[in-house]
PDB file of C-alpha atoms in Angstrom:
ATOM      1  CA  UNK A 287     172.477  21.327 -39.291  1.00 43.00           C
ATOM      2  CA  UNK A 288     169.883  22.830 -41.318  1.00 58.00           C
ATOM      3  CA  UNK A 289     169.398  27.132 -40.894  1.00 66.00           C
ATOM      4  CA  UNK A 290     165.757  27.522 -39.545  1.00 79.00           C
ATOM      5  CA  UNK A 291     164.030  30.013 -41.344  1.00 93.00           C
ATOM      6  CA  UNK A 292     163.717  33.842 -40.200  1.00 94.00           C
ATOM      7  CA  UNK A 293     160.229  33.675 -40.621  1.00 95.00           C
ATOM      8  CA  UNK A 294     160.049  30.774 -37.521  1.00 95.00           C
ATOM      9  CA  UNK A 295     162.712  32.737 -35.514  1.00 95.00           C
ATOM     10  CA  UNK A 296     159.920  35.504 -36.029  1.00 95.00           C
ATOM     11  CA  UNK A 297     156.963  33.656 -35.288  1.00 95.00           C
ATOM     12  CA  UNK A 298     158.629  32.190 -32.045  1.00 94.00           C
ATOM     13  CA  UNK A 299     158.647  35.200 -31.170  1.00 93.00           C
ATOM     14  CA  UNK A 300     155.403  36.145 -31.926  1.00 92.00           C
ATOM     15  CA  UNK A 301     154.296  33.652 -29.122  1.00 89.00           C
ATOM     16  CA  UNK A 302     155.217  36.202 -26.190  1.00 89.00           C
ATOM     17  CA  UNK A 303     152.394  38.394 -27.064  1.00 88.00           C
ATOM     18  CA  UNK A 304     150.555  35.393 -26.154  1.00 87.00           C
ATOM     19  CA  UNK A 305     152.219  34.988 -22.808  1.00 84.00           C
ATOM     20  CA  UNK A 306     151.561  38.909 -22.276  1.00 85.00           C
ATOM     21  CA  UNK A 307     147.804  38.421 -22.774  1.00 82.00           C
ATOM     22  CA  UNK A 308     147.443  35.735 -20.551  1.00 80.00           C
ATOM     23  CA  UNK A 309     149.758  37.264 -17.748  1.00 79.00           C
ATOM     24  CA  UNK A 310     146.502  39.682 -17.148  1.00 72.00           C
ATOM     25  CA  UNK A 311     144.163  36.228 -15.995  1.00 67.00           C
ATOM     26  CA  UNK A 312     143.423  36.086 -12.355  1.00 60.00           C
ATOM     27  CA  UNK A 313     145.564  33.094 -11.289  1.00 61.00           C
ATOM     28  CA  UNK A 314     145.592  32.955  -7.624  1.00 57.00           C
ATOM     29  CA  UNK A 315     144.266  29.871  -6.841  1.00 55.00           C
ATOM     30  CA  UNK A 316     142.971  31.783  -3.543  1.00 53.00           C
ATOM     31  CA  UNK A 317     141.532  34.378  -5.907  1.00 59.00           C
ATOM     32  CA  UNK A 318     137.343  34.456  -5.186  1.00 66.00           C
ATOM     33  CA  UNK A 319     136.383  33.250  -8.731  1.00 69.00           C
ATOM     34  CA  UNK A 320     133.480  36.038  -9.447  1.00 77.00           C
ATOM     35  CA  UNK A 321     131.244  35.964 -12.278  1.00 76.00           C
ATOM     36  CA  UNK A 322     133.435  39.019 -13.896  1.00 78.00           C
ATOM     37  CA  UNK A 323     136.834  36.830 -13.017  1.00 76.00           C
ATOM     38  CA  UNK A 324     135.912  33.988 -15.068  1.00 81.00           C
ATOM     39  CA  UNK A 325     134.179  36.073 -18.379  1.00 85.00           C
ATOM     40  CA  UNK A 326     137.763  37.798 -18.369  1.00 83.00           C
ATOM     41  CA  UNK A 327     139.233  34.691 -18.437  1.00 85.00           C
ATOM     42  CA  UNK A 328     137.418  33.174 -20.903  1.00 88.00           C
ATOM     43  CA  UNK A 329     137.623  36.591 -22.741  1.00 89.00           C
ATOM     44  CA  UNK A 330     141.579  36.225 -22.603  1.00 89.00           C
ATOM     45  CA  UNK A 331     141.645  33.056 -23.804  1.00 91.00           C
ATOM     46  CA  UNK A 332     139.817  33.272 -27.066  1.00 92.00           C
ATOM     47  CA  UNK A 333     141.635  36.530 -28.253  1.00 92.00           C
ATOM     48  CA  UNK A 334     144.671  34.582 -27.254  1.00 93.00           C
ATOM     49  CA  UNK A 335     143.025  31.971 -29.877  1.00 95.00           C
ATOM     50  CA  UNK A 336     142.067  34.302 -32.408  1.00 95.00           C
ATOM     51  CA  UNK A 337     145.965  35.614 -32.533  1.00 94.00           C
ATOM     52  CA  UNK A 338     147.537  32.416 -32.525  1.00 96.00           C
ATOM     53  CA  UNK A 339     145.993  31.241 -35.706  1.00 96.00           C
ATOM     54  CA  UNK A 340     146.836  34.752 -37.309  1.00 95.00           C
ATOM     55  CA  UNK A 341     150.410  34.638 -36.303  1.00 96.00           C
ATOM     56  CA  UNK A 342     151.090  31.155 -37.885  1.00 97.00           C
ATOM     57  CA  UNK A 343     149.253  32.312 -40.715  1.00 96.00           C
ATOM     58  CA  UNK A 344     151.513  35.271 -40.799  1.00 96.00           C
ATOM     59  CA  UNK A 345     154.214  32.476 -40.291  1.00 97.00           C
ATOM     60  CA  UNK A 346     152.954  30.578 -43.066  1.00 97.00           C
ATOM     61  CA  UNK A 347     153.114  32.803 -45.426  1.00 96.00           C
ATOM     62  CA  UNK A 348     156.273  34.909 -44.153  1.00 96.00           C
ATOM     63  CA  UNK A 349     157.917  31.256 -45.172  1.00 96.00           C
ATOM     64  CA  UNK A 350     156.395  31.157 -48.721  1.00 96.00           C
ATOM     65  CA  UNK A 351     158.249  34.427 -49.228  1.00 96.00           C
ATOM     66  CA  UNK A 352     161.444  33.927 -47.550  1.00 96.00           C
ATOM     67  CA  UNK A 353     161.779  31.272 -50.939  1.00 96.00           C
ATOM     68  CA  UNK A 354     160.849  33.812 -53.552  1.00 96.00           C
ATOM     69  CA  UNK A 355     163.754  36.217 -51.282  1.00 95.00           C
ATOM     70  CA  UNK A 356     166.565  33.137 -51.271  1.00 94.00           C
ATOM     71  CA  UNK A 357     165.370  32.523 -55.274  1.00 94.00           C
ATOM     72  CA  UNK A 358     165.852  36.344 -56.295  1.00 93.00           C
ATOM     73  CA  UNK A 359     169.547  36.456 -53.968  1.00 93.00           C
ATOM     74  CA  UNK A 360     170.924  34.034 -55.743  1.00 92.00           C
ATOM     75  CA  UNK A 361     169.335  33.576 -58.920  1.00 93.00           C
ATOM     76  CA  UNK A 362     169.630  30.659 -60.122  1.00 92.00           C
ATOM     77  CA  UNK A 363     168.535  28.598 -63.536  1.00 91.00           C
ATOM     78  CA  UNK A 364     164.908  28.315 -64.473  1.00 90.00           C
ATOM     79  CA  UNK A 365     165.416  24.434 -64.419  1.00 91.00           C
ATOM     80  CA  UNK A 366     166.159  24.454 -60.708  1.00 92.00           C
ATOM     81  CA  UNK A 367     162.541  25.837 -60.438  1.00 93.00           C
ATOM     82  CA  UNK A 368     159.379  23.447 -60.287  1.00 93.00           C
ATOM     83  CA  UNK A 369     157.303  24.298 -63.224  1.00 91.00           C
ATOM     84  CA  UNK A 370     154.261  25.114 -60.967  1.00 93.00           C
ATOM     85  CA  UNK A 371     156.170  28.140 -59.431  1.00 93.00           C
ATOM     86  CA  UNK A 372     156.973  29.519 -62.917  1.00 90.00           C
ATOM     87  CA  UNK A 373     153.533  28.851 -64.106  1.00 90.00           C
ATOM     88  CA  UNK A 374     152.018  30.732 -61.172  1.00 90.00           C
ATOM     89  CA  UNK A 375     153.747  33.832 -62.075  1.00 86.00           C
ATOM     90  CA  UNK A 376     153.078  33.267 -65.807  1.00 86.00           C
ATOM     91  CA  UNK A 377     149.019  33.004 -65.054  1.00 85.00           C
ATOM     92  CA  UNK A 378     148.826  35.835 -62.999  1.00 81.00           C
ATOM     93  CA  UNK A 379     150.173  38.084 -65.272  1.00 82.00           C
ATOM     94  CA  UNK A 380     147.997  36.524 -68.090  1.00 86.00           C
ATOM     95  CA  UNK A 381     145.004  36.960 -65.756  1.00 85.00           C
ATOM     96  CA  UNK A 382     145.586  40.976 -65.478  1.00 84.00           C
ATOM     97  CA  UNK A 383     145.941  41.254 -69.034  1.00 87.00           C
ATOM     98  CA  UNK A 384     142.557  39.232 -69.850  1.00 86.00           C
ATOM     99  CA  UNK A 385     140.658  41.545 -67.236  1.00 88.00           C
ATOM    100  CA  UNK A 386     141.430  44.351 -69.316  1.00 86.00           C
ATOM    101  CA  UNK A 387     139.304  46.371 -72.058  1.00 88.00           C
ATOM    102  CA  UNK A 388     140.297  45.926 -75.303  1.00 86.00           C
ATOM    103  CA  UNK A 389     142.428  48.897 -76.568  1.00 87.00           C
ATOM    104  CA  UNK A 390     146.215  49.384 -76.931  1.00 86.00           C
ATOM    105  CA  UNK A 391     147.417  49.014 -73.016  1.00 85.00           C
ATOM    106  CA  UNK A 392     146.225  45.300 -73.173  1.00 85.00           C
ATOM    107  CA  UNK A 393     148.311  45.331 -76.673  1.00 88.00           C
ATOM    108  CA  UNK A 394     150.943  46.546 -75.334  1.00 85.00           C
ATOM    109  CA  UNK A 395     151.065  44.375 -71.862  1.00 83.00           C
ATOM    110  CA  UNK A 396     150.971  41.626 -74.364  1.00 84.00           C
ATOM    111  CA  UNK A 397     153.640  42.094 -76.109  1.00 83.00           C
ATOM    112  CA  UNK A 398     155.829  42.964 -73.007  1.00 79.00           C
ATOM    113  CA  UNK A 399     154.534  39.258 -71.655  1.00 78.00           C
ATOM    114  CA  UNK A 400     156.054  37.587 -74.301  1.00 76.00           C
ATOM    115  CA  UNK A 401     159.180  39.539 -74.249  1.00 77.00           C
ATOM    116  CA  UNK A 402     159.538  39.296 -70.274  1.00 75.00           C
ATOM    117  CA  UNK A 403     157.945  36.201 -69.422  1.00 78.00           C
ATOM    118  CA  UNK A 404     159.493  33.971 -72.136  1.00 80.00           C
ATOM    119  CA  UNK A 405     162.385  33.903 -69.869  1.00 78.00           C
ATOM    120  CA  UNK A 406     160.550  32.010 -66.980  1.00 82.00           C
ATOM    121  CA  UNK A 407     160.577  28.976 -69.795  1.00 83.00           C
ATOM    122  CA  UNK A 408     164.067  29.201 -71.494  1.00 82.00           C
ATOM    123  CA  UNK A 409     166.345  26.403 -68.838  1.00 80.00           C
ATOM    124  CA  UNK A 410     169.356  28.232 -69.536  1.00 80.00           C
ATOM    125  CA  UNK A 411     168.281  31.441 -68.107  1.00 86.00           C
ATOM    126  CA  UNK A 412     168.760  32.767 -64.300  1.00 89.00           C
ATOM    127  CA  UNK A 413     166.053  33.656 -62.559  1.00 88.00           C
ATOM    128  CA  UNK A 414     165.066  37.598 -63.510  1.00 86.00           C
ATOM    129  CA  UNK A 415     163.630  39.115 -59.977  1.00 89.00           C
ATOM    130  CA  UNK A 416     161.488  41.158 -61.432  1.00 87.00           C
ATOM    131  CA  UNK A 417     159.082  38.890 -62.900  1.00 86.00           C
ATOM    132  CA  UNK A 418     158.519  36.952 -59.606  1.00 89.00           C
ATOM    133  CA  UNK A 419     156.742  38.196 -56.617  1.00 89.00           C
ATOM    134  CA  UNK A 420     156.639  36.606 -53.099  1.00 92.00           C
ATOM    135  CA  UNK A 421     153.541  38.952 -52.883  1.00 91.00           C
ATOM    136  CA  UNK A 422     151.821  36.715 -55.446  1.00 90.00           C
ATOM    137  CA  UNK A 423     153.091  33.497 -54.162  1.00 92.00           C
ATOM    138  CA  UNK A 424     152.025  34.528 -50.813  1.00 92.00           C
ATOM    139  CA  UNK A 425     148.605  35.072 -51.763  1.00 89.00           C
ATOM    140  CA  UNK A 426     147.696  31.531 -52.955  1.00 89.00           C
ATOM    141  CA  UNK A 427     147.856  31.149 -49.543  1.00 90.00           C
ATOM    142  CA  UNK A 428     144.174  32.161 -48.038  1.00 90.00           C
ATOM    143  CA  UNK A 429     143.980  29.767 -45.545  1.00 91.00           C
ATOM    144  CA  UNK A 430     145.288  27.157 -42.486  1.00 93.00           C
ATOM    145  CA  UNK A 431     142.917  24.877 -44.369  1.00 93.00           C
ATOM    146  CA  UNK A 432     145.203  21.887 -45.329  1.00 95.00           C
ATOM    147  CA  UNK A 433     144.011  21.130 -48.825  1.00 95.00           C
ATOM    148  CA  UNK A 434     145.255  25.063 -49.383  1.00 95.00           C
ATOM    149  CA  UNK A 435     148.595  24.459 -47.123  1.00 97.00           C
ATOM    150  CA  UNK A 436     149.214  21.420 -49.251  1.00 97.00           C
ATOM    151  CA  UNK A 437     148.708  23.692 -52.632  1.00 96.00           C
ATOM    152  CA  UNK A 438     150.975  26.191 -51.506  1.00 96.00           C
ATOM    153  CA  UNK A 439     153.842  24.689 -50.421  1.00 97.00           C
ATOM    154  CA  UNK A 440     154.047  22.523 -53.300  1.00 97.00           C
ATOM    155  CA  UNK A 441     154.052  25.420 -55.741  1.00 96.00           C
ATOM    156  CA  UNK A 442     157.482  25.791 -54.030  1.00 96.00           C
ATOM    157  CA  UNK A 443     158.368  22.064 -54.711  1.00 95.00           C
ATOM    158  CA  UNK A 444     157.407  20.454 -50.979  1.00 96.00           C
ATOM    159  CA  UNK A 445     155.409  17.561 -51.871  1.00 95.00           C
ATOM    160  CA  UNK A 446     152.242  17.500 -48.979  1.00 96.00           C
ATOM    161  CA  UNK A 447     153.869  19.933 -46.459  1.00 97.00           C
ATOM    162  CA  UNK A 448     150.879  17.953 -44.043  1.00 97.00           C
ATOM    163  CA  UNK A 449     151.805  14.300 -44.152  1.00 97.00           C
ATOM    164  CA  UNK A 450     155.659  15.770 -43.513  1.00 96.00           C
ATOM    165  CA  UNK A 451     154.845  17.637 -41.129  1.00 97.00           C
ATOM    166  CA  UNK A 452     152.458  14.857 -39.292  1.00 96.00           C
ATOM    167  CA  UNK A 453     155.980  12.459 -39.786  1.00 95.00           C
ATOM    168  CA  UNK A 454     158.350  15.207 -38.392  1.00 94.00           C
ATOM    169  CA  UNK A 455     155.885  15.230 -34.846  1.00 94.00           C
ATOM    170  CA  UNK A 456     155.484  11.948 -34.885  1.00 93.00           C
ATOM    171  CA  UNK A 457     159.134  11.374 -34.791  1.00 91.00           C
ATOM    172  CA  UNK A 458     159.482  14.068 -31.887  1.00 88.00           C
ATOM    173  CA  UNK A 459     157.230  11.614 -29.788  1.00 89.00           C
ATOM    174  CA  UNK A 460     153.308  13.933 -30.500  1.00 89.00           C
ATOM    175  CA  UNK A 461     151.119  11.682 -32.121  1.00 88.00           C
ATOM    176  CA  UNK A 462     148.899  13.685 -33.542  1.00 90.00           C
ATOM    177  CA  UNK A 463     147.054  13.956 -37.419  1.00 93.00           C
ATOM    178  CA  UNK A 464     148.459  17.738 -38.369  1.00 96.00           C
ATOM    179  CA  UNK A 465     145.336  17.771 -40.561  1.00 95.00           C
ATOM    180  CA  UNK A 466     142.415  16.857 -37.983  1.00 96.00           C
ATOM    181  CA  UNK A 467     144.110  19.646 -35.508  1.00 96.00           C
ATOM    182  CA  UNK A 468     144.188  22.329 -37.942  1.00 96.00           C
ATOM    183  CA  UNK A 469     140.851  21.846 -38.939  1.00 95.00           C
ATOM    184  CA  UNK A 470     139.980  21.595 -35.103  1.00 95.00           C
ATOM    185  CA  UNK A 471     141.741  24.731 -34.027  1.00 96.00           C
ATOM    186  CA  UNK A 472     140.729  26.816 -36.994  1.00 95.00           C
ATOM    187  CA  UNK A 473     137.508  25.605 -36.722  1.00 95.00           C
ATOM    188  CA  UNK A 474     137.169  27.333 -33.171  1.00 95.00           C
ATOM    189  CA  UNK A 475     138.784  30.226 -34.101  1.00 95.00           C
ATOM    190  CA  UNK A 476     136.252  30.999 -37.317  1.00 94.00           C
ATOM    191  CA  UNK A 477     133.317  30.535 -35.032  1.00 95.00           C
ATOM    192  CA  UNK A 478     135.174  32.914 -32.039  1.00 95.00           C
ATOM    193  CA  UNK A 479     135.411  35.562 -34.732  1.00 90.00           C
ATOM    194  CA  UNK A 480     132.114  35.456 -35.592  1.00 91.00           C
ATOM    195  CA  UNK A 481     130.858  35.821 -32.165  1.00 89.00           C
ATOM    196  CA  UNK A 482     129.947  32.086 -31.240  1.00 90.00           C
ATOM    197  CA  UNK A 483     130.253  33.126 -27.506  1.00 89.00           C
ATOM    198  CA  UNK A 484     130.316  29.651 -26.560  1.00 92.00           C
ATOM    199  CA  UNK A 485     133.799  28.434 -27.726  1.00 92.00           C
ATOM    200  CA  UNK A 486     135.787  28.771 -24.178  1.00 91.00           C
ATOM    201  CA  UNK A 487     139.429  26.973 -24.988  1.00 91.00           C
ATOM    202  CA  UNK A 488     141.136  26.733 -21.266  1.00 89.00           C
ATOM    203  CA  UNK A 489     144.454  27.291 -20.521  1.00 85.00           C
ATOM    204  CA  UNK A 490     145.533  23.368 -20.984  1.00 88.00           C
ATOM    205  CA  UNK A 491     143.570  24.080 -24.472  1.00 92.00           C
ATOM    206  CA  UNK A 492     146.075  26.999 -25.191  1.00 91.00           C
ATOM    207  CA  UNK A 493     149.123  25.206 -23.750  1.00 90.00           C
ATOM    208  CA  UNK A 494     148.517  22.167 -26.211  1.00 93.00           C
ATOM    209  CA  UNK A 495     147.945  24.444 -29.271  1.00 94.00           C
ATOM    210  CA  UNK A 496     150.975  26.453 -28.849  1.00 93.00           C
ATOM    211  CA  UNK A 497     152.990  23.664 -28.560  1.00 94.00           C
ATOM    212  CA  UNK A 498     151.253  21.689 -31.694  1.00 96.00           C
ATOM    213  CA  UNK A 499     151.933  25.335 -33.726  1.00 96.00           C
ATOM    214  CA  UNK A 500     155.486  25.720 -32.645  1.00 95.00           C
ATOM    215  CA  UNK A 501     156.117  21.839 -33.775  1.00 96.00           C
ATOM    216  CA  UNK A 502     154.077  22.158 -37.327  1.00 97.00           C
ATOM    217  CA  UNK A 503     156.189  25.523 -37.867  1.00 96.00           C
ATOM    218  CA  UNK A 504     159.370  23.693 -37.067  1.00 96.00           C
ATOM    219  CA  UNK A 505     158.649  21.160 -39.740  1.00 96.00           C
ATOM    220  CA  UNK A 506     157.492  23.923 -42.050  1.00 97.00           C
ATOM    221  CA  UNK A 507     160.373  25.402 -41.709  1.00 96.00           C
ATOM    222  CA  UNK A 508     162.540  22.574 -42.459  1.00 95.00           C
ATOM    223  CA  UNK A 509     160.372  21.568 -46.030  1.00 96.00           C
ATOM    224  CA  UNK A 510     161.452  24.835 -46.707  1.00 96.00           C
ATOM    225  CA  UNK A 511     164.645  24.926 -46.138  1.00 95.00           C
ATOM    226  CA  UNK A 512     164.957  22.239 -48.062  1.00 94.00           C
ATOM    227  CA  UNK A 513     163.179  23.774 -51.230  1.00 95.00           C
ATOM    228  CA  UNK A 514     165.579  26.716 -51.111  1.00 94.00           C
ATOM    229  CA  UNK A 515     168.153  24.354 -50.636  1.00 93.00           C
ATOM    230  CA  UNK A 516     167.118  22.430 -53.994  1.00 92.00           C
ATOM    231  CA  UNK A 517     167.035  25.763 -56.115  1.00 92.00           C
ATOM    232  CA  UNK A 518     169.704  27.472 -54.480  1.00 89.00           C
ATOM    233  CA  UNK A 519     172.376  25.423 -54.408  1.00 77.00           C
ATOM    234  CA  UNK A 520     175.114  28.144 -53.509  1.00 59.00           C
ATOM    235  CA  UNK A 521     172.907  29.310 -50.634  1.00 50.00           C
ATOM    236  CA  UNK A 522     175.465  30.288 -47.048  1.00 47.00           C
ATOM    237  CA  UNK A 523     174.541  29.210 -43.950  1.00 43.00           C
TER     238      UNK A 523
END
C-alpha cells in the first residue's frame, strides 16, 4: 500500500480549523433565528469557504515540494527526471540572468550557469540539490484553476493530475467532473473575497466541498506518490 503524502496527512488536518469555525454557528434548532443569528451564519460559512480553498492550495503546493524533498534525499540520475522539471529550473535561472544590466555580475552568473547547470542535462549525473528548488517548482503553481493544476503536476511527470483525479472519485462511487467543481468552488470563493456579499454556501454546501477536497487530495496524493516513486526508485516506506 502506497505511503500518502505528509503534505495530505497535513492538510487533513487542516480541516479541523474548519470544524472550529463552524462550532461557533447557532445550531439549536429551538434557537429564535434573529436577523444577527443568520448574518453570523452566513458570515461563518464563507470564511469557512475562503480557508478551505487556501488550505488545499497550501496542500497543493506542499505536494509539489514534498517531490523536489524525496528528489534531493535520494538523488537520483538526471534520466529518471522528466525533461520539463529540469528545464524549469534551467529557465528560471536563465530568466534572472536576462533581467540583469549588462556589466560583469551577469558575466559572471553566466559562466557559473554553464558550469552548474550543465549537470541538469548530462544522464549520468545524480541529481545536485542545489540547483533545484521546490520554492520554484512551487510557484508555477498560482492557482486551483485546472489548466494551471494540470501544468504543474506534469512538470513532475503526472500526466493530467484532473482526468486522474476525476477517475480515482469516480471509482470511490462520487460522480463528479473534478474540473467543473473546482471552477465552481473557486469561483465562489474569488467573488467572497472580493466582497460579493451575496455568495451564502450553507452548511450541506460546506459538507459536500470538504468531502470533494479531501477525495481530489487523496488522488493528488497518490499521482504523486507515484512520481516520486518513478524517480526515486530506492525511496523507504
Amino acid at each position: 500500500m502506497q505511503k500518502k503524502l505528509a503534505a495530505y496527512d497535513d492538510f487533513i488536518s487542516s480541516t479541523e480549523e474548519l470544524h472550529h469555525l463552524l462550532s461557533v454557528r447557532p445550531v439549536s434548532p429551538l434557537a429564535r433565528r434573529t436577523e444577527e443569528s443568520v448574518q453570523l451564519e452566513n458570515a461563518v460559512h464563507r470564511a469557512c469557504l475562503v480557508l478551505l480553498v487556501a488550505h488545499f492550495e497550501g496542500f497543493a503546493k506542499a505536494a509539489l515540494s514534498e517531490y523536489v524533498d524525496e528528489v534531493c534525499a535520494v538523488r537520483p540520475p538526471v534520466r529518471k527526471l522528466p525533461p520539463e522539471f529540469l528545464e524549469l529550473f534551467t529557465r528560471d535561472r536563465i530568466q534572472e540572468i536576462a533581467s540583469l544590466p549588462p556589466g560583469s555580475d551577469r558575466v559572471n552568473r553566466t559562466g557559473r550557469l554553464f558550469t552548474a547547470y550543465s549537470d541538469l542535462w548530462d544522464e549520468g549525473r545524480t541529481i545536485d540539490p542545489q540547483i533545484i528548488s521546490a520554492k520554484i517548482l512551487a510557484r508555477k503553481m498560482t492557482s486551483l484553476k485546472p489548466d494551471v493544476l494540470r501544468e504543474s503536476f506534469s512538470l513532475i511527470g503526472v500526466e493530467d493530475v484532473i482526468a486522474q483525479a476525476t477517475s480515482s472519485l469516480s471509482g470511490a462511487g462520487m460522480s463528479v467532473r473534478v474540473d467543473a467543481k473546482l471552477e465552481e468552488i473557486v469561483n465562489k470563493r474569488n467573488l467572497i473575497a472580493h466582497g460579493d456579499y451575496s455568495v451564502k454556501p450553507t452548511s450541506t454546501d460546506l459538507e459536500e466541498y470538504i468531502e470533494f477536497f479531501m477525495a481530489v487530495g487523496d488522488a493528488f496524493s497518490t499521482c504523486v506518490g507515484r512520481a516520486i516513486d518513478s524517480a526515486c526508485t530506492l525511496r523507504s516506506f
